[in-house]
Short mmCIF file of C-alpha atoms in Angstrom, two decimals:
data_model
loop_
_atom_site.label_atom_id
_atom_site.label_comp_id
_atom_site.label_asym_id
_atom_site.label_seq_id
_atom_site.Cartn_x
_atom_site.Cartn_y
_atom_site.Cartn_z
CA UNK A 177 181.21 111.98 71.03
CA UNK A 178 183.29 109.33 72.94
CA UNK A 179 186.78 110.74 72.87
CA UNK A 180 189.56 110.12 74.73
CA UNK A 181 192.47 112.97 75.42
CA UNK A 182 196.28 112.63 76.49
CA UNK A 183 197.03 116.25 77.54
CA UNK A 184 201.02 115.53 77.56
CA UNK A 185 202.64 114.91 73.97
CA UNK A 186 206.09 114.31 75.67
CA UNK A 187 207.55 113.50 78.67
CA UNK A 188 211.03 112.68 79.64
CA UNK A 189 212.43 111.40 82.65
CA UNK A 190 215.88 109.17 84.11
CA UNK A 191 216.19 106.18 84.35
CA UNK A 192 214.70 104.24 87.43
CA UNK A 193 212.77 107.38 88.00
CA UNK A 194 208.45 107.09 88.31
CA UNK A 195 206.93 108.54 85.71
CA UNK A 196 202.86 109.16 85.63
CA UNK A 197 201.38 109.59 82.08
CA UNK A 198 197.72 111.37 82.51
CA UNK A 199 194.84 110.28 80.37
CA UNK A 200 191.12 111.53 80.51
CA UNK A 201 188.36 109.88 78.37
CA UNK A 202 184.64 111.14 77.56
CA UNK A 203 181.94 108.32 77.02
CA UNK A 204 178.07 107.82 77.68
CA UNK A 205 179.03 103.89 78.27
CA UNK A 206 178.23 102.40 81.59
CA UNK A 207 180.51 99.14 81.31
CA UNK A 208 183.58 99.84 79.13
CA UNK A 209 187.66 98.50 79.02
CA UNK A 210 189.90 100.61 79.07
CA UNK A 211 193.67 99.87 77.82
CA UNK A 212 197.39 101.19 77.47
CA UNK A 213 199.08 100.26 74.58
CA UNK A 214 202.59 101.08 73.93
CA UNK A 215 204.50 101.65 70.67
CA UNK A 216 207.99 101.23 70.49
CA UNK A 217 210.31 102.80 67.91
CA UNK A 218 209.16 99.70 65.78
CA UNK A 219 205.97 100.75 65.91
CA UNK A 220 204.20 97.45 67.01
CA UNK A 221 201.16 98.23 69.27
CA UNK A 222 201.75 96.22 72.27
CA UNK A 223 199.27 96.09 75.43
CA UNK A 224 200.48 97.72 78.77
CA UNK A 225 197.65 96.94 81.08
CA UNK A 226 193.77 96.51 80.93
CA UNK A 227 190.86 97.94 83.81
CA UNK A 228 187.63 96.45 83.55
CA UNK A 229 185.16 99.77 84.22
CA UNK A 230 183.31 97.86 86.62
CA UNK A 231 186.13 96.58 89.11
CA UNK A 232 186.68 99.32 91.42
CA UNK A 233 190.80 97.48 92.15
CA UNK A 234 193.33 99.33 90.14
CA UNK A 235 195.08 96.71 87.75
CA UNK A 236 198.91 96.25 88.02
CA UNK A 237 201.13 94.63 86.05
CA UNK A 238 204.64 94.29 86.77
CA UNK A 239 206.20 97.59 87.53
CA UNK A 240 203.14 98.81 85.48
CA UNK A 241 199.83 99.77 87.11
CA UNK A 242 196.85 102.28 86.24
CA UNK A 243 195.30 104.93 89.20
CA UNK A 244 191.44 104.65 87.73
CA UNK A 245 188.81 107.06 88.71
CA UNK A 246 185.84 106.23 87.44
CA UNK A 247 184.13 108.95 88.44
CA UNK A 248 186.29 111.62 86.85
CA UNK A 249 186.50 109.73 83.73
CA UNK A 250 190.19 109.32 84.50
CA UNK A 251 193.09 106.68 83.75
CA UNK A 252 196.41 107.33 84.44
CA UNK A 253 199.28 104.74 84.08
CA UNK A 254 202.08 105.13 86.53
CA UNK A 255 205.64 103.21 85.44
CA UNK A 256 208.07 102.73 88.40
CA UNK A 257 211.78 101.80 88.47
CA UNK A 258 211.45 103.27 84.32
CA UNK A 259 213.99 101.16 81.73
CA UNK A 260 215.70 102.19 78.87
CA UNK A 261 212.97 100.05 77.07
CA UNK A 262 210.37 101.79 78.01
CA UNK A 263 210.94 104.39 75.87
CA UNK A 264 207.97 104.48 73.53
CA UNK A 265 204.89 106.14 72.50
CA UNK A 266 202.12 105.44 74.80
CA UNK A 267 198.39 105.41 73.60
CA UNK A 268 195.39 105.47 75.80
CA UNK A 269 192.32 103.72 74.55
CA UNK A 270 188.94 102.71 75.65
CA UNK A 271 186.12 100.27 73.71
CA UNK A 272 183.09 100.90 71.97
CA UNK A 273 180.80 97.99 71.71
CA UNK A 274 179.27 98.15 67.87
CA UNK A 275 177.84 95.33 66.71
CA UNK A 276 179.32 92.80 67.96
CA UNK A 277 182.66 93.68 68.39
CA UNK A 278 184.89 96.46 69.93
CA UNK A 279 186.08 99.64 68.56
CA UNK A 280 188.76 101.00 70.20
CA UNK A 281 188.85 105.05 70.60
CA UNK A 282 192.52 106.23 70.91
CA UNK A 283 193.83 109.16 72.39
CA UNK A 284 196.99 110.80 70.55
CA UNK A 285 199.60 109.68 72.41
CA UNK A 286 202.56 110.91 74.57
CA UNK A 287 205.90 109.97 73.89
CA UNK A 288 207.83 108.77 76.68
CA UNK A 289 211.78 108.97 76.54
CA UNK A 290 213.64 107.24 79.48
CA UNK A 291 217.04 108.66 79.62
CA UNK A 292 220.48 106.90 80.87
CA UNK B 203 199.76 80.49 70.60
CA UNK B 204 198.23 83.48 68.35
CA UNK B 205 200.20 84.92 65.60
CA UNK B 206 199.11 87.80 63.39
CA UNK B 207 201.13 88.23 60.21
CA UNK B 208 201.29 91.15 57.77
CA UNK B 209 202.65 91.76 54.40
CA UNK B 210 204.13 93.44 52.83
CA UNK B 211 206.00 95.53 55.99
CA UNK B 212 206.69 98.66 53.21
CA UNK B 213 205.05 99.79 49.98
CA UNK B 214 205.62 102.58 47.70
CA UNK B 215 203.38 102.74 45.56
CA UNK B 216 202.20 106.02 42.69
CA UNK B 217 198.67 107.89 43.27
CA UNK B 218 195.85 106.25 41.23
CA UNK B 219 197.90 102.54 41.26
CA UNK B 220 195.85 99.79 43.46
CA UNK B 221 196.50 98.99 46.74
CA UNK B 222 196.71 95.15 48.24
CA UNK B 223 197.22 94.80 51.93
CA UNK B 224 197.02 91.16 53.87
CA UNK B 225 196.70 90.24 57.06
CA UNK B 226 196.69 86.85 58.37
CA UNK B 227 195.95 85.04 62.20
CA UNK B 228 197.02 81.73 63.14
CA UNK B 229 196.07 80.07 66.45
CA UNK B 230 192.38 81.02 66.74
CA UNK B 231 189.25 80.68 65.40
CA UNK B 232 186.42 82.48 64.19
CA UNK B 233 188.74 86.09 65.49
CA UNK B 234 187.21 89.59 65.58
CA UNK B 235 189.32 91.30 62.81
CA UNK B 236 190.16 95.33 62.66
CA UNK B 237 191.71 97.32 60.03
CA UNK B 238 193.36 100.85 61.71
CA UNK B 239 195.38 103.53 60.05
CA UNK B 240 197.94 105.67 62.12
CA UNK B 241 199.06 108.82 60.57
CA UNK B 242 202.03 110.12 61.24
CA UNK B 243 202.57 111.30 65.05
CA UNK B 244 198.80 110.68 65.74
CA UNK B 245 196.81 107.87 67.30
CA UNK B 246 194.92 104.85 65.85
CA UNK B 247 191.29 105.40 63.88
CA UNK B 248 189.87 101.94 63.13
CA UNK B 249 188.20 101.89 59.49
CA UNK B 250 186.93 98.37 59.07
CA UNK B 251 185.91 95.56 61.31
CA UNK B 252 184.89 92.25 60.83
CA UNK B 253 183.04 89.48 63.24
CA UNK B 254 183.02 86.69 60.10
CA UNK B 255 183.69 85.83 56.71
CA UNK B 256 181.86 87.92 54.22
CA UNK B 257 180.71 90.10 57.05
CA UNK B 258 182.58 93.75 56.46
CA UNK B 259 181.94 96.98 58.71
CA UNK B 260 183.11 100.20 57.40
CA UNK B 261 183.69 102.94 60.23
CA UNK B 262 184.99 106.28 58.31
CA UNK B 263 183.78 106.85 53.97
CA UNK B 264 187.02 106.76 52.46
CA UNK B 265 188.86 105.32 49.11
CA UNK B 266 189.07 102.12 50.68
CA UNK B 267 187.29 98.55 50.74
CA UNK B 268 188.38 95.92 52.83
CA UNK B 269 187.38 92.06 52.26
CA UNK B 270 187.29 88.85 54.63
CA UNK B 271 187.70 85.82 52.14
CA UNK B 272 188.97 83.55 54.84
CA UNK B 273 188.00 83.41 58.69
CA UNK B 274 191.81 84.17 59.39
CA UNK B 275 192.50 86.63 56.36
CA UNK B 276 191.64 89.87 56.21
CA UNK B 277 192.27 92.25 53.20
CA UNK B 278 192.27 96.27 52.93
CA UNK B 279 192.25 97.12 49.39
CA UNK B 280 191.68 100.32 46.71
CA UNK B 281 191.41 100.66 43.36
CA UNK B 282 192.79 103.76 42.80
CA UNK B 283 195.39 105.55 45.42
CA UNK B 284 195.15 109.15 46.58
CA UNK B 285 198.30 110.83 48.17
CA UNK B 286 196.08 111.03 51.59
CA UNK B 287 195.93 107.29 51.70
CA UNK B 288 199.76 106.99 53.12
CA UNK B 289 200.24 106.22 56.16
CA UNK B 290 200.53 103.12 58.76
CA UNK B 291 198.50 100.45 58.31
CA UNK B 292 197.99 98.21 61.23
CA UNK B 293 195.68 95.07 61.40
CA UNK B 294 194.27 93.46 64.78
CA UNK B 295 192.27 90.81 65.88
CA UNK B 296 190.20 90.03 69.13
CA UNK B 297 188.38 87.09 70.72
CA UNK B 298 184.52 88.25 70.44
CA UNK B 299 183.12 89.27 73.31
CA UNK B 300 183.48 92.35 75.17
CA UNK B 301 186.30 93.68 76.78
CA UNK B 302 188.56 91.71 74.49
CA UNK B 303 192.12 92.72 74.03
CA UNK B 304 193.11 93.41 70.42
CA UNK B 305 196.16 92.02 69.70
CA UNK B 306 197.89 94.18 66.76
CA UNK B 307 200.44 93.14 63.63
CA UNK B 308 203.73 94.59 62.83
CA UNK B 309 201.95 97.26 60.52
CA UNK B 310 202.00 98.21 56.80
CA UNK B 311 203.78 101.62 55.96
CA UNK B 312 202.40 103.11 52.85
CA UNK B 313 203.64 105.95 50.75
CA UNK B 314 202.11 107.23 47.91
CA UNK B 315 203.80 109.50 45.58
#
């Protein structure tokens, strides 16, 4: 089964602090994406940051950027310089290819709290 | 640019009534289109998908149908609501190909009493 597993439900940490969030993932795939989405007390999923399984270069975005280890199955995201904002629920994911378009597998989530 | 609408934001809405939700894209063409369901505190699990009008995927058996009239509309629909079916409803759409990013709407949160 292609899973995908966030092994910290919540994490808290100060403001302008870095803050790692861990996520593992379990697929037969060869050439997958892999994503962070983040969901703010609105709930709107909005996209982090996105790693290409076959580039070996970490992606980075901003004060965002992902530690990817292909090998171990393993896609962290790391936020420096953390914001009020950034406080959110933060979902792992990873696509399936099924006919023709992309299912994305979802871990559960940790929810991040950035405090003042 | 893209826009991805959905209505209505909240329903309430009594066990064995229909359901009705709508999602809509502007800006593209021809879109991937996902139905998901978030229960409460949990992650996403996607339970339709479409790649073109007509043309309906169903991931998990459930109470619900879902319908693509339009090539920007997609619709998740039952005839008859069970108390499991609340939840957060969020639609999606992607450019095909692989690797696409879904981009999501603001969600649909359904209670049934």
């Amino acid at each position: 089964a292609q899973t995908v597993t966030q092994s910290q439900p919540e994490m808290s940490v100060q403001e302008a602090e870095t803050v790692t969030l861990s996520c593992t993932y379990d697929t037969s795939e060869n050439n997958y994406y892999l994503f962070w989405y983040k969901q703010p007390p609105s709930r709107q999923m909005i996209l982090v940051i996105r790693q290409e399984a076959y580039k070996q270069q970490n992606a980075t975005e901003n004060r965002f950027s992902v530690n990817f280890q292909k090998a171990a199955k393993s896609f962290s995201l790391k936020i420096s310089d953390s914001q009020l904002g950034d406080t959110a629920m933060y979902f792992c994911a990873f696509t399936q290819i099924i006919q023709g378009a992309q299912k994305l597998v979802f871990g559960q989530g940790t929810r991040l709290t950035i405090n003042p | 640019s893209q826009t991805i609408h959905q209505w209505p934001a909240t329903l309430v809405q009594p066990v064995g009534s229909p359901l009705s939700l709508e999602c809509t894209v502007e800006g593209t063409s021809n879109p991937n289109l996902y139905w998901y369901r978030q229960a409460a505190g949990r992650g996403l699990q996607l339970l339709f998908y479409s790649v073109g009008i007509g043309q309906i995927s169903s991931e998990v058996p459930q109470n619900l149908s879902a319908s693509r009239p339009q090539d920007r509309q997609f619709i998740l629909s039952s005839k008859k609501l069970l108390l499991s079916d609340s939840g957060f409803y969020l639609c999606a759409w992607s450019h095909g190909g692989p690797g696409e990013t879904q981009y999501f709407g603001p969600g649909t949160r359904l209670l049934v009493l």
